[in-house]
């Protein structure tokens, strides 16, 4: 496992580019700035970059400008079409102006087949690409405790460890696309856990239990999970501010359910994921797609006839 890079990554000599400054992206980029790295950033909504600019980030006007100025370019976007346009297809895309030897790291939850396309296109430019979606939500992003699920060349991922470790724990999952496949499996698991937690809370309330007391009693047993630790108290407190949008969960679960369209030989039958996707789609239909995934409890409450004010 020989790295193609002999020069180690350091704040003094490694130029970083960052594209995507939503809830997760801004928190992750902030950690790199706090570690002393210089960042060149681009966002389709420049107002979302003000906090990063106050930390010293330099705002430019296109992805190609980021590519020209950077050795390592991170993306954290919303949907696979966004990734395709920003990285591959626009006249001002990253790959239109990337410097040979640079590395693209895509943290977006996206399609495995698209990750493979980006990897191949990067290699044609004598560059590298790593698909590295993350899990851990806004708290994990803020605290640098994300699970980072990396696919691509193992030696390149190892070389990137000084950067990735500032944001969480990098886990090498295999070749190009394997990071995205890992994230889809993660979301299938998280979706089921959120559904179980939502139903447990709704049942506990209907049975006359104190919900906070119930949560405290069961969190140390077999029902306990990271999902419960992150979202249990938020559900009880009606705190539906997003770490990840509910509409993104619909996208992520859909990628697992629709894999037959991309690779018919690797399809898995996932009835639980199908149900989870329908319930998260219910959130979107109710106008709550921009709420956090913990808002799933509102769908279960509505099914049970509980009329509550619109979540905030």
PDB file of C-alpha atoms in Angstrom:
ATOM      1  CA  UNK A   1       0.000   0.000   0.000  1.00  0.00           C
ATOM      2  CA  UNK A   2       2.244   2.757  -1.296  1.00  0.00           C
ATOM      3  CA  UNK A   3       0.857   6.286  -1.164  1.00  0.00           C
ATOM      4  CA  UNK A   4       1.025   8.337  -4.361  1.00  0.00           C
ATOM      5  CA  UNK A   5       1.887  11.306  -2.122  1.00  0.00           C
ATOM      6  CA  UNK A   6       5.272  11.764  -0.500  1.00  0.00           C
ATOM      7  CA  UNK A   7       4.464  15.151   1.030  1.00  0.00           C
ATOM      8  CA  UNK A   8       2.526  14.982   4.297  1.00  0.00           C
ATOM      9  CA  UNK A   9      -0.567  17.091   4.863  1.00  0.00           C
ATOM     10  CA  UNK A  10       0.087  20.137   7.058  1.00  0.00           C
ATOM     11  CA  UNK A  11      -1.670  23.485   7.603  1.00  0.00           C
ATOM     12  CA  UNK A  12       1.358  25.344   6.271  1.00  0.00           C
ATOM     13  CA  UNK A  13       1.540  23.648   2.884  1.00  0.00           C
ATOM     14  CA  UNK A  14      -1.818  22.005   2.095  1.00  0.00           C
ATOM     15  CA  UNK A  15      -4.438  24.227   0.482  1.00  0.00           C
ATOM     16  CA  UNK A  16      -8.024  23.170   1.196  1.00  0.00           C
ATOM     17  CA  UNK A  17     -11.151  23.828  -0.851  1.00  0.00           C
ATOM     18  CA  UNK A  18     -14.672  23.407   0.506  1.00  0.00           C
ATOM     19  CA  UNK A  19     -18.005  23.418  -1.348  1.00  0.00           C
ATOM     20  CA  UNK A  20     -21.273  23.091   0.588  1.00  0.00           C
ATOM     21  CA  UNK A  21     -21.937  25.109   3.735  1.00  0.00           C
ATOM     22  CA  UNK A  22     -25.209  23.785   5.135  1.00  0.00           C
ATOM     23  CA  UNK A  23     -25.644  22.602   8.716  1.00  0.00           C
ATOM     24  CA  UNK A  24     -23.172  19.748   8.373  1.00  0.00           C
ATOM     25  CA  UNK A  25     -20.753  21.249   5.873  1.00  0.00           C
ATOM     26  CA  UNK A  26     -20.271  24.500   7.754  1.00  0.00           C
ATOM     27  CA  UNK A  27     -19.533  22.692  11.014  1.00  0.00           C
ATOM     28  CA  UNK A  28     -17.037  20.355   9.357  1.00  0.00           C
ATOM     29  CA  UNK A  29     -15.260  23.152   7.485  1.00  0.00           C
ATOM     30  CA  UNK A  30     -15.071  25.160  10.697  1.00  0.00           C
ATOM     31  CA  UNK A  31     -13.055  22.407  12.336  1.00  0.00           C
ATOM     32  CA  UNK A  32     -10.447  22.567   9.551  1.00  0.00           C
ATOM     33  CA  UNK A  33     -10.188  26.341   9.944  1.00  0.00           C
ATOM     34  CA  UNK A  34      -9.808  25.984  13.711  1.00  0.00           C
ATOM     35  CA  UNK A  35      -6.918  23.571  13.094  1.00  0.00           C
ATOM     36  CA  UNK A  36      -5.082  26.254  11.119  1.00  0.00           C
ATOM     37  CA  UNK A  37      -5.829  25.243   7.534  1.00  0.00           C
ATOM     38  CA  UNK A  38      -6.507  27.855   4.854  1.00  0.00           C
ATOM     39  CA  UNK A  39      -9.841  27.305   3.106  1.00  0.00           C
ATOM     40  CA  UNK A  40     -11.132  28.523  -0.238  1.00  0.00           C
ATOM     41  CA  UNK A  41     -14.911  28.092  -0.253  1.00  0.00           C
ATOM     42  CA  UNK A  42     -17.855  28.261  -2.634  1.00  0.00           C
ATOM     43  CA  UNK A  43     -21.575  28.149  -1.873  1.00  0.00           C
ATOM     44  CA  UNK A  44     -24.631  28.708  -4.039  1.00  0.00           C
ATOM     45  CA  UNK A  45     -25.995  30.786  -1.143  1.00  0.00           C
ATOM     46  CA  UNK A  46     -23.071  33.048  -0.165  1.00  0.00           C
ATOM     47  CA  UNK A  47     -24.828  34.279   2.994  1.00  0.00           C
ATOM     48  CA  UNK A  48     -24.317  30.797   4.467  1.00  0.00           C
ATOM     49  CA  UNK A  49     -20.563  31.342   4.401  1.00  0.00           C
ATOM     50  CA  UNK A  50     -20.419  34.412   6.654  1.00  0.00           C
ATOM     51  CA  UNK A  51     -19.413  32.465   9.761  1.00  0.00           C
ATOM     52  CA  UNK A  52     -16.647  30.654   7.879  1.00  0.00           C
ATOM     53  CA  UNK A  53     -15.443  33.914   6.362  1.00  0.00           C
ATOM     54  CA  UNK A  54     -15.220  35.395   9.860  1.00  0.00           C
ATOM     55  CA  UNK A  55     -12.837  32.520  10.679  1.00  0.00           C
ATOM     56  CA  UNK A  56     -10.649  33.372   7.697  1.00  0.00           C
ATOM     57  CA  UNK A  57     -12.103  31.380   4.794  1.00  0.00           C
ATOM     58  CA  UNK A  58     -11.869  32.994   1.340  1.00  0.00           C
ATOM     59  CA  UNK A  59     -15.084  33.015  -0.714  1.00  0.00           C
ATOM     60  CA  UNK A  60     -14.857  32.560  -4.494  1.00  0.00           C
ATOM     61  CA  UNK A  61     -17.529  32.510  -7.181  1.00  0.00           C
ATOM     62  CA  UNK A  62     -17.350  29.053  -8.771  1.00  0.00           C
ATOM     63  CA  UNK A  63     -16.304  25.447  -8.122  1.00  0.00           C
ATOM     64  CA  UNK A  64     -13.571  25.799 -10.742  1.00  0.00           C
ATOM     65  CA  UNK A  65     -12.007  28.648  -8.739  1.00  0.00           C
ATOM     66  CA  UNK A  66     -11.970  26.400  -5.684  1.00  0.00           C
ATOM     67  CA  UNK A  67     -10.284  23.653  -7.711  1.00  0.00           C
ATOM     68  CA  UNK A  68      -7.585  25.958  -9.059  1.00  0.00           C
ATOM     69  CA  UNK A  69      -6.659  27.114  -5.553  1.00  0.00           C
ATOM     70  CA  UNK A  70      -6.731  23.767  -3.728  1.00  0.00           C
ATOM     71  CA  UNK A  71      -4.767  20.574  -3.199  1.00  0.00           C
ATOM     72  CA  UNK A  72      -7.688  18.822  -1.485  1.00  0.00           C
ATOM     73  CA  UNK A  73     -11.304  19.705  -2.351  1.00  0.00           C
ATOM     74  CA  UNK A  74     -14.189  18.699  -0.082  1.00  0.00           C
ATOM     75  CA  UNK A  75     -17.837  18.671  -1.171  1.00  0.00           C
ATOM     76  CA  UNK A  76     -20.846  18.353   1.136  1.00  0.00           C
ATOM     77  CA  UNK A  77     -23.972  18.813  -0.990  1.00  0.00           C
ATOM     78  CA  UNK A  78     -27.635  17.858  -0.901  1.00  0.00           C
ATOM     79  CA  UNK A  79     -28.402  15.413  -3.695  1.00  0.00           C
ATOM     80  CA  UNK A  80     -26.621  13.328  -6.350  1.00  0.00           C
ATOM     81  CA  UNK A  81     -27.600  15.745  -9.173  1.00  0.00           C
ATOM     82  CA  UNK A  82     -25.876  18.520  -7.200  1.00  0.00           C
ATOM     83  CA  UNK A  83     -22.729  16.421  -6.986  1.00  0.00           C
ATOM     84  CA  UNK A  84     -22.843  15.599 -10.688  1.00  0.00           C
ATOM     85  CA  UNK A  85     -23.149  19.265 -11.635  1.00  0.00           C
ATOM     86  CA  UNK A  86     -20.602  20.647  -9.158  1.00  0.00           C
ATOM     87  CA  UNK A  87     -17.964  17.953  -9.694  1.00  0.00           C
ATOM     88  CA  UNK A  88     -18.447  16.643 -13.228  1.00  0.00           C
ATOM     89  CA  UNK A  89     -20.682  18.414 -15.691  1.00  0.00           C
ATOM     90  CA  UNK A  90     -20.872  22.203 -15.375  1.00  0.00           C
ATOM     91  CA  UNK A  91     -18.448  24.302 -17.436  1.00  0.00           C
ATOM     92  CA  UNK A  92     -17.222  25.622 -14.067  1.00  0.00           C
ATOM     93  CA  UNK A  93     -17.106  22.199 -12.397  1.00  0.00           C
ATOM     94  CA  UNK A  94     -14.298  21.041 -10.144  1.00  0.00           C
ATOM     95  CA  UNK A  95     -12.912  18.662 -12.750  1.00  0.00           C
ATOM     96  CA  UNK A  96     -12.895  21.362 -15.421  1.00  0.00           C
ATOM     97  CA  UNK A  97     -10.028  23.132 -13.649  1.00  0.00           C
ATOM     98  CA  UNK A  98      -8.529  20.666 -11.199  1.00  0.00           C
ATOM     99  CA  UNK A  99      -4.746  20.539 -10.863  1.00  0.00           C
ATOM    100  CA  UNK A 100      -3.051  17.160 -11.448  1.00  0.00           C
ATOM    101  CA  UNK A 101      -2.330  15.450  -8.161  1.00  0.00           C
ATOM    102  CA  UNK A 102      -5.296  16.987  -6.339  1.00  0.00           C
ATOM    103  CA  UNK A 103      -7.857  14.961  -4.385  1.00  0.00           C
ATOM    104  CA  UNK A 104     -11.653  15.312  -4.306  1.00  0.00           C
ATOM    105  CA  UNK A 105     -13.437  14.118  -1.158  1.00  0.00           C
ATOM    106  CA  UNK A 106     -17.213  13.939  -1.485  1.00  0.00           C
ATOM    107  CA  UNK A 107     -18.998  13.817   1.880  1.00  0.00           C
ATOM    108  CA  UNK A 108     -22.458  13.964   0.278  1.00  0.00           C
ATOM    109  CA  UNK A 109     -24.719  10.939   0.733  1.00  0.00           C
ATOM    110  CA  UNK A 110     -24.898   9.961  -2.906  1.00  0.00           C
ATOM    111  CA  UNK A 111     -25.068   7.086  -5.391  1.00  0.00           C
ATOM    112  CA  UNK A 112     -22.314   4.445  -5.446  1.00  0.00           C
ATOM    113  CA  UNK A 113     -22.368   4.430  -9.253  1.00  0.00           C
ATOM    114  CA  UNK A 114     -21.814   8.205  -9.323  1.00  0.00           C
ATOM    115  CA  UNK A 115     -18.885   7.845  -6.917  1.00  0.00           C
ATOM    116  CA  UNK A 116     -17.309   5.359  -9.323  1.00  0.00           C
ATOM    117  CA  UNK A 117     -17.838   7.760 -12.237  1.00  0.00           C
ATOM    118  CA  UNK A 118     -16.174  10.592 -10.321  1.00  0.00           C
ATOM    119  CA  UNK A 119     -13.273   8.326  -9.362  1.00  0.00           C
ATOM    120  CA  UNK A 120     -12.718   7.310 -13.008  1.00  0.00           C
ATOM    121  CA  UNK A 121     -12.984  10.917 -14.218  1.00  0.00           C
ATOM    122  CA  UNK A 122     -10.506  12.063 -11.571  1.00  0.00           C
ATOM    123  CA  UNK A 123      -7.998   9.395 -12.556  1.00  0.00           C
ATOM    124  CA  UNK A 124      -8.210  10.561 -16.168  1.00  0.00           C
ATOM    125  CA  UNK A 125      -7.050  13.968 -14.870  1.00  0.00           C
ATOM    126  CA  UNK A 126      -4.228  12.358 -12.877  1.00  0.00           C
ATOM    127  CA  UNK A 127      -6.148  13.101  -9.666  1.00  0.00           C
ATOM    128  CA  UNK A 128      -7.861  10.986  -7.029  1.00  0.00           C
ATOM    129  CA  UNK A 129     -11.398  10.892  -5.651  1.00  0.00           C
ATOM    130  CA  UNK A 130     -12.711   9.510  -2.374  1.00  0.00           C
ATOM    131  CA  UNK A 131     -16.391   9.006  -1.557  1.00  0.00           C
ATOM    132  CA  UNK A 132     -16.664   9.627   2.181  1.00  0.00           C
ATOM    133  CA  UNK A 133     -20.228  10.191   3.432  1.00  0.00           C
ATOM    134  CA  UNK A 134     -20.579  10.687   7.161  1.00  0.00           C
ATOM    135  CA  UNK A 135     -22.851   9.684  10.025  1.00  0.00           C
ATOM    136  CA  UNK A 136     -23.310  11.414  13.364  1.00  0.00           C
ATOM    137  CA  UNK A 137     -25.511  14.409  12.631  1.00  0.00           C
ATOM    138  CA  UNK A 138     -24.960  18.016  13.544  1.00  0.00           C
ATOM    139  CA  UNK A 139     -23.594  17.199  17.004  1.00  0.00           C
ATOM    140  CA  UNK A 140     -21.010  14.819  15.564  1.00  0.00           C
ATOM    141  CA  UNK A 141     -20.029  17.433  12.972  1.00  0.00           C
ATOM    142  CA  UNK A 142     -19.655  20.136  15.619  1.00  0.00           C
ATOM    143  CA  UNK A 143     -17.662  17.937  18.009  1.00  0.00           C
ATOM    144  CA  UNK A 144     -15.502  16.172  15.419  1.00  0.00           C
ATOM    145  CA  UNK A 145     -17.031  12.780  16.207  1.00  0.00           C
ATOM    146  CA  UNK A 146     -18.451  11.751  12.852  1.00  0.00           C
ATOM    147  CA  UNK A 147     -18.160   8.253  11.464  1.00  0.00           C
ATOM    148  CA  UNK A 148     -16.493   8.831   8.076  1.00  0.00           C
ATOM    149  CA  UNK A 149     -17.164   6.023   5.596  1.00  0.00           C
ATOM    150  CA  UNK A 150     -14.480   6.162   2.919  1.00  0.00           C
ATOM    151  CA  UNK A 151     -14.267   4.456  -0.465  1.00  0.00           C
ATOM    152  CA  UNK A 152     -11.491   4.762  -3.029  1.00  0.00           C
ATOM    153  CA  UNK A 153      -7.766   4.079  -2.957  1.00  0.00           C
ATOM    154  CA  UNK A 154      -6.723   2.905   0.511  1.00  0.00           C
ATOM    155  CA  UNK A 155      -3.340   4.630   0.402  1.00  0.00           C
ATOM    156  CA  UNK A 156      -4.950   7.950  -0.523  1.00  0.00           C
ATOM    157  CA  UNK A 157      -7.469   7.640   2.322  1.00  0.00           C
ATOM    158  CA  UNK A 158      -4.600   6.950   4.723  1.00  0.00           C
ATOM    159  CA  UNK A 159      -2.736  10.027   3.426  1.00  0.00           C
ATOM    160  CA  UNK A 160      -5.858  12.116   4.083  1.00  0.00           C
ATOM    161  CA  UNK A 161      -6.113  10.948   7.709  1.00  0.00           C
ATOM    162  CA  UNK A 162      -4.765  14.211   9.238  1.00  0.00           C
ATOM    163  CA  UNK A 163      -7.718  16.064   7.684  1.00  0.00           C
ATOM    164  CA  UNK A 164     -10.407  13.432   8.164  1.00  0.00           C
ATOM    165  CA  UNK A 165      -9.447  12.848  11.797  1.00  0.00           C
ATOM    166  CA  UNK A 166     -10.255  16.477  12.595  1.00  0.00           C
ATOM    167  CA  UNK A 167     -13.871  15.716  11.711  1.00  0.00           C
ATOM    168  CA  UNK A 168     -14.247  12.221  13.081  1.00  0.00           C
ATOM    169  CA  UNK A 169     -13.067   8.651  12.671  1.00  0.00           C
ATOM    170  CA  UNK A 170     -12.192   7.613   9.103  1.00  0.00           C
ATOM    171  CA  UNK A 171     -13.183   4.061   8.221  1.00  0.00           C
ATOM    172  CA  UNK A 172     -11.845   2.576   4.982  1.00  0.00           C
ATOM    173  CA  UNK A 173     -14.639   0.511   3.402  1.00  0.00           C
ATOM    174  CA  UNK A 174     -13.158  -0.555   0.039  1.00  0.00           C
ATOM    175  CA  UNK A 175     -12.920   0.705  -3.516  1.00  0.00           C
ATOM    176  CA  UNK A 176     -14.753   3.592  -5.150  1.00  0.00           C
ATOM    177  CA  UNK A 177     -18.451   3.591  -4.253  1.00  0.00           C
ATOM    178  CA  UNK A 178     -18.048   1.486  -1.103  1.00  0.00           C
ATOM    179  CA  UNK A 179     -18.300   4.524   1.153  1.00  0.00           C
ATOM    180  CA  UNK A 180     -21.674   5.384  -0.386  1.00  0.00           C
ATOM    181  CA  UNK A 181     -22.916   1.804  -0.093  1.00  0.00           C
ATOM    182  CA  UNK A 182     -21.908   1.850   3.575  1.00  0.00           C
ATOM    183  CA  UNK A 183     -23.845   5.087   4.153  1.00  0.00           C
ATOM    184  CA  UNK A 184     -26.973   3.671   2.509  1.00  0.00           C
ATOM    185  CA  UNK A 185     -26.800   0.652   4.841  1.00  0.00           C
ATOM    186  CA  UNK A 186     -26.285   3.081   7.748  1.00  0.00           C
ATOM    187  CA  UNK A 187     -29.395   5.051   6.791  1.00  0.00           C
ATOM    188  CA  UNK A 188     -31.473   1.887   6.502  1.00  0.00           C
ATOM    189  CA  UNK A 189     -30.434   1.091  10.077  1.00  0.00           C
ATOM    190  CA  UNK A 190     -30.985   4.638  11.372  1.00  0.00           C
ATOM    191  CA  UNK A 191     -34.397   4.887   9.703  1.00  0.00           C
ATOM    192  CA  UNK A 192     -35.572   1.725  11.437  1.00  0.00           C
ATOM    193  CA  UNK A 193     -34.190   2.934  14.768  1.00  0.00           C
ATOM    194  CA  UNK A 194     -35.951   6.302  14.460  1.00  0.00           C
ATOM    195  CA  UNK A 195     -39.213   4.528  13.704  1.00  0.00           C
ATOM    196  CA  UNK A 196     -38.848   2.255  16.726  1.00  0.00           C
ATOM    197  CA  UNK A 197     -38.005   5.196  19.001  1.00  0.00           C
ATOM    198  CA  UNK A 198     -40.956   7.212  17.691  1.00  0.00           C
ATOM    199  CA  UNK A 199     -43.400   4.375  18.259  1.00  0.00           C
ATOM    200  CA  UNK A 200     -41.957   3.616  21.687  1.00  0.00           C
ATOM    201  CA  UNK A 201     -42.489   7.217  22.798  1.00  0.00           C
ATOM    202  CA  UNK A 202     -46.005   7.378  21.362  1.00  0.00           C
ATOM    203  CA  UNK A 203     -46.918   4.104  23.088  1.00  0.00           C
ATOM    204  CA  UNK A 204     -45.364   5.206  26.399  1.00  0.00           C
ATOM    205  CA  UNK A 205     -47.426   8.401  26.364  1.00  0.00           C
ATOM    206  CA  UNK A 206     -50.625   6.543  25.472  1.00  0.00           C
ATOM    207  CA  UNK A 207     -49.970   4.145  28.352  1.00  0.00           C
ATOM    208  CA  UNK A 208     -49.738   7.062  30.784  1.00  0.00           C
ATOM    209  CA  UNK A 209     -45.997   6.875  31.337  1.00  0.00           C
ATOM    210  CA  UNK A 210     -43.758   9.866  31.825  1.00  0.00           C
ATOM    211  CA  UNK A 211     -41.793   9.929  28.561  1.00  0.00           C
ATOM    212  CA  UNK A 212     -38.585  11.323  30.049  1.00  0.00           C
ATOM    213  CA  UNK A 213     -38.698   8.729  32.824  1.00  0.00           C
ATOM    214  CA  UNK A 214     -39.304   5.980  30.256  1.00  0.00           C
ATOM    215  CA  UNK A 215     -36.337   7.138  28.180  1.00  0.00           C
ATOM    216  CA  UNK A 216     -34.036   7.148  31.180  1.00  0.00           C
ATOM    217  CA  UNK A 217     -35.201   3.681  32.228  1.00  0.00           C
ATOM    218  CA  UNK A 218     -34.644   1.958  28.875  1.00  0.00           C
ATOM    219  CA  UNK A 219     -31.604   3.761  27.447  1.00  0.00           C
ATOM    220  CA  UNK A 220     -29.206   1.511  29.339  1.00  0.00           C
ATOM    221  CA  UNK A 221     -30.884  -1.684  28.192  1.00  0.00           C
ATOM    222  CA  UNK A 222     -31.259  -3.464  24.869  1.00  0.00           C
ATOM    223  CA  UNK A 223     -33.413  -0.627  23.494  1.00  0.00           C
ATOM    224  CA  UNK A 224     -30.610   1.874  23.976  1.00  0.00           C
ATOM    225  CA  UNK A 225     -28.818   3.164  20.879  1.00  0.00           C
ATOM    226  CA  UNK A 226     -26.925   6.138  19.519  1.00  0.00           C
ATOM    227  CA  UNK A 227     -30.182   7.180  17.826  1.00  0.00           C
ATOM    228  CA  UNK A 228     -31.854   7.256  21.233  1.00  0.00           C
ATOM    229  CA  UNK A 229     -28.990   9.251  22.739  1.00  0.00           C
ATOM    230  CA  UNK A 230     -28.988  11.842  19.953  1.00  0.00           C
ATOM    231  CA  UNK A 231     -32.706  12.158  19.282  1.00  0.00           C
ATOM    232  CA  UNK A 232     -34.690  10.861  22.271  1.00  0.00           C
ATOM    233  CA  UNK A 233     -34.670  14.044  24.335  1.00  0.00           C
ATOM    234  CA  UNK A 234     -35.129  16.150  21.207  1.00  0.00           C
ATOM    235  CA  UNK A 235     -38.306  14.240  20.347  1.00  0.00           C
ATOM    236  CA  UNK A 236     -39.664  14.688  23.859  1.00  0.00           C
ATOM    237  CA  UNK A 237     -38.764  18.395  23.853  1.00  0.00           C
ATOM    238  CA  UNK A 238     -40.270  18.947  20.381  1.00  0.00           C
ATOM    239  CA  UNK A 239     -36.871  20.090  19.116  1.00  0.00           C
ATOM    240  CA  UNK A 240     -36.998  19.282  15.422  1.00  0.00           C
ATOM    241  CA  UNK A 241     -34.156  21.516  14.282  1.00  0.00           C
ATOM    242  CA  UNK A 242     -32.284  19.630  11.558  1.00  0.00           C
ATOM    243  CA  UNK A 243     -28.953  17.934  11.788  1.00  0.00           C
ATOM    244  CA  UNK A 244     -30.017  16.137   8.643  1.00  0.00           C
ATOM    245  CA  UNK A 245     -33.213  16.994   6.776  1.00  0.00           C
ATOM    246  CA  UNK A 246     -36.067  14.485   6.686  1.00  0.00           C
ATOM    247  CA  UNK A 247     -36.211  14.916   2.914  1.00  0.00           C
ATOM    248  CA  UNK A 248     -32.627  13.680   2.702  1.00  0.00           C
ATOM    249  CA  UNK A 249     -33.636  10.481   4.483  1.00  0.00           C
ATOM    250  CA  UNK A 250     -36.206   9.896   1.747  1.00  0.00           C
ATOM    251  CA  UNK A 251     -33.380  10.279  -0.784  1.00  0.00           C
ATOM    252  CA  UNK A 252     -30.993   7.993   1.115  1.00  0.00           C
ATOM    253  CA  UNK A 253     -33.506   5.207   1.669  1.00  0.00           C
ATOM    254  CA  UNK A 254     -34.603   5.515  -1.944  1.00  0.00           C
ATOM    255  CA  UNK A 255     -31.041   4.892  -3.123  1.00  0.00           C
ATOM    256  CA  UNK A 256     -31.066   1.573  -1.287  1.00  0.00           C
ATOM    257  CA  UNK A 257     -34.486   0.579  -2.539  1.00  0.00           C
ATOM    258  CA  UNK A 258     -33.773   1.612  -6.139  1.00  0.00           C
ATOM    259  CA  UNK A 259     -30.365  -0.017  -6.481  1.00  0.00           C
ATOM    260  CA  UNK A 260     -31.891  -2.495  -8.919  1.00  0.00           C
ATOM    261  CA  UNK A 261     -32.074   0.352 -11.420  1.00  0.00           C
ATOM    262  CA  UNK A 262     -28.305   0.778 -11.219  1.00  0.00           C
ATOM    263  CA  UNK A 263     -27.174  -2.806 -10.767  1.00  0.00           C
ATOM    264  CA  UNK A 264     -29.836  -5.477 -11.075  1.00  0.00           C
ATOM    265  CA  UNK A 265     -27.546  -8.252  -9.863  1.00  0.00           C
ATOM    266  CA  UNK A 266     -27.044  -6.675  -6.431  1.00  0.00           C
ATOM    267  CA  UNK A 267     -30.603  -5.962  -5.363  1.00  0.00           C
ATOM    268  CA  UNK A 268     -31.705  -6.663  -1.780  1.00  0.00           C
ATOM    269  CA  UNK A 269     -35.323  -6.944  -0.632  1.00  0.00           C
ATOM    270  CA  UNK A 270     -35.784  -4.375   2.156  1.00  0.00           C
ATOM    271  CA  UNK A 271     -39.364  -4.241   3.453  1.00  0.00           C
ATOM    272  CA  UNK A 272     -38.461  -2.268   6.581  1.00  0.00           C
ATOM    273  CA  UNK A 273     -36.599   0.349   4.575  1.00  0.00           C
ATOM    274  CA  UNK A 274     -39.590   0.617   2.262  1.00  0.00           C
ATOM    275  CA  UNK A 275     -41.875   1.346   5.220  1.00  0.00           C
ATOM    276  CA  UNK A 276     -39.402   3.855   6.665  1.00  0.00           C
ATOM    277  CA  UNK A 277     -39.198   5.671   3.350  1.00  0.00           C
ATOM    278  CA  UNK A 278     -42.984   5.928   3.152  1.00  0.00           C
ATOM    279  CA  UNK A 279     -43.201   7.394   6.654  1.00  0.00           C
ATOM    280  CA  UNK A 280     -40.453   9.929   5.990  1.00  0.00           C
ATOM    281  CA  UNK A 281     -42.241  10.742   2.733  1.00  0.00           C
ATOM    282  CA  UNK A 282     -45.265  11.432   4.935  1.00  0.00           C
ATOM    283  CA  UNK A 283     -43.221  14.069   6.746  1.00  0.00           C
ATOM    284  CA  UNK A 284     -42.408  15.693   3.419  1.00  0.00           C
ATOM    285  CA  UNK A 285     -46.065  15.524   2.357  1.00  0.00           C
ATOM    286  CA  UNK A 286     -47.009  17.220   5.632  1.00  0.00           C
ATOM    287  CA  UNK A 287     -44.680  20.103   4.773  1.00  0.00           C
ATOM    288  CA  UNK A 288     -42.022  19.016   7.258  1.00  0.00           C
ATOM    289  CA  UNK A 289     -39.276  17.870   4.900  1.00  0.00           C
ATOM    290  CA  UNK A 290     -36.865  20.543   6.153  1.00  0.00           C
ATOM    291  CA  UNK A 291     -37.200  19.389   9.754  1.00  0.00           C
ATOM    292  CA  UNK A 292     -34.733  16.998  11.332  1.00  0.00           C
ATOM    293  CA  UNK A 293     -35.230  13.264  10.987  1.00  0.00           C
ATOM    294  CA  UNK A 294     -36.352  13.102  14.638  1.00  0.00           C
ATOM    295  CA  UNK A 295     -39.566  14.735  13.404  1.00  0.00           C
ATOM    296  CA  UNK A 296     -40.650  11.276  12.259  1.00  0.00           C
ATOM    297  CA  UNK A 297     -42.494  11.054  15.569  1.00  0.00           C
ATOM    298  CA  UNK A 298     -44.993  13.631  14.254  1.00  0.00           C
ATOM    299  CA  UNK A 299     -46.081  11.186  11.528  1.00  0.00           C
ATOM    300  CA  UNK A 300     -46.691   8.435  14.087  1.00  0.00           C
ATOM    301  CA  UNK A 301     -48.612  10.918  16.266  1.00  0.00           C
ATOM    302  CA  UNK A 302     -50.810  11.963  13.345  1.00  0.00           C
ATOM    303  CA  UNK A 303     -51.558   8.324  12.493  1.00  0.00           C
ATOM    304  CA  UNK A 304     -52.704   7.928  16.106  1.00  0.00           C
ATOM    305  CA  UNK A 305     -54.986  10.954  15.883  1.00  0.00           C
ATOM    306  CA  UNK A 306     -52.864  13.337  17.912  1.00  0.00           C
ATOM    307  CA  UNK A 307     -53.244  16.873  16.595  1.00  0.00           C
ATOM    308  CA  UNK A 308     -50.317  19.042  17.580  1.00  0.00           C
ATOM    309  CA  UNK A 309     -49.172  22.490  16.416  1.00  0.00           C
ATOM    310  CA  UNK A 310     -46.839  22.491  13.456  1.00  0.00           C
ATOM    311  CA  UNK A 311     -43.352  21.479  14.672  1.00  0.00           C
ATOM    312  CA  UNK A 312     -40.748  24.215  14.864  1.00  0.00           C
TER     313      UNK A 312
END
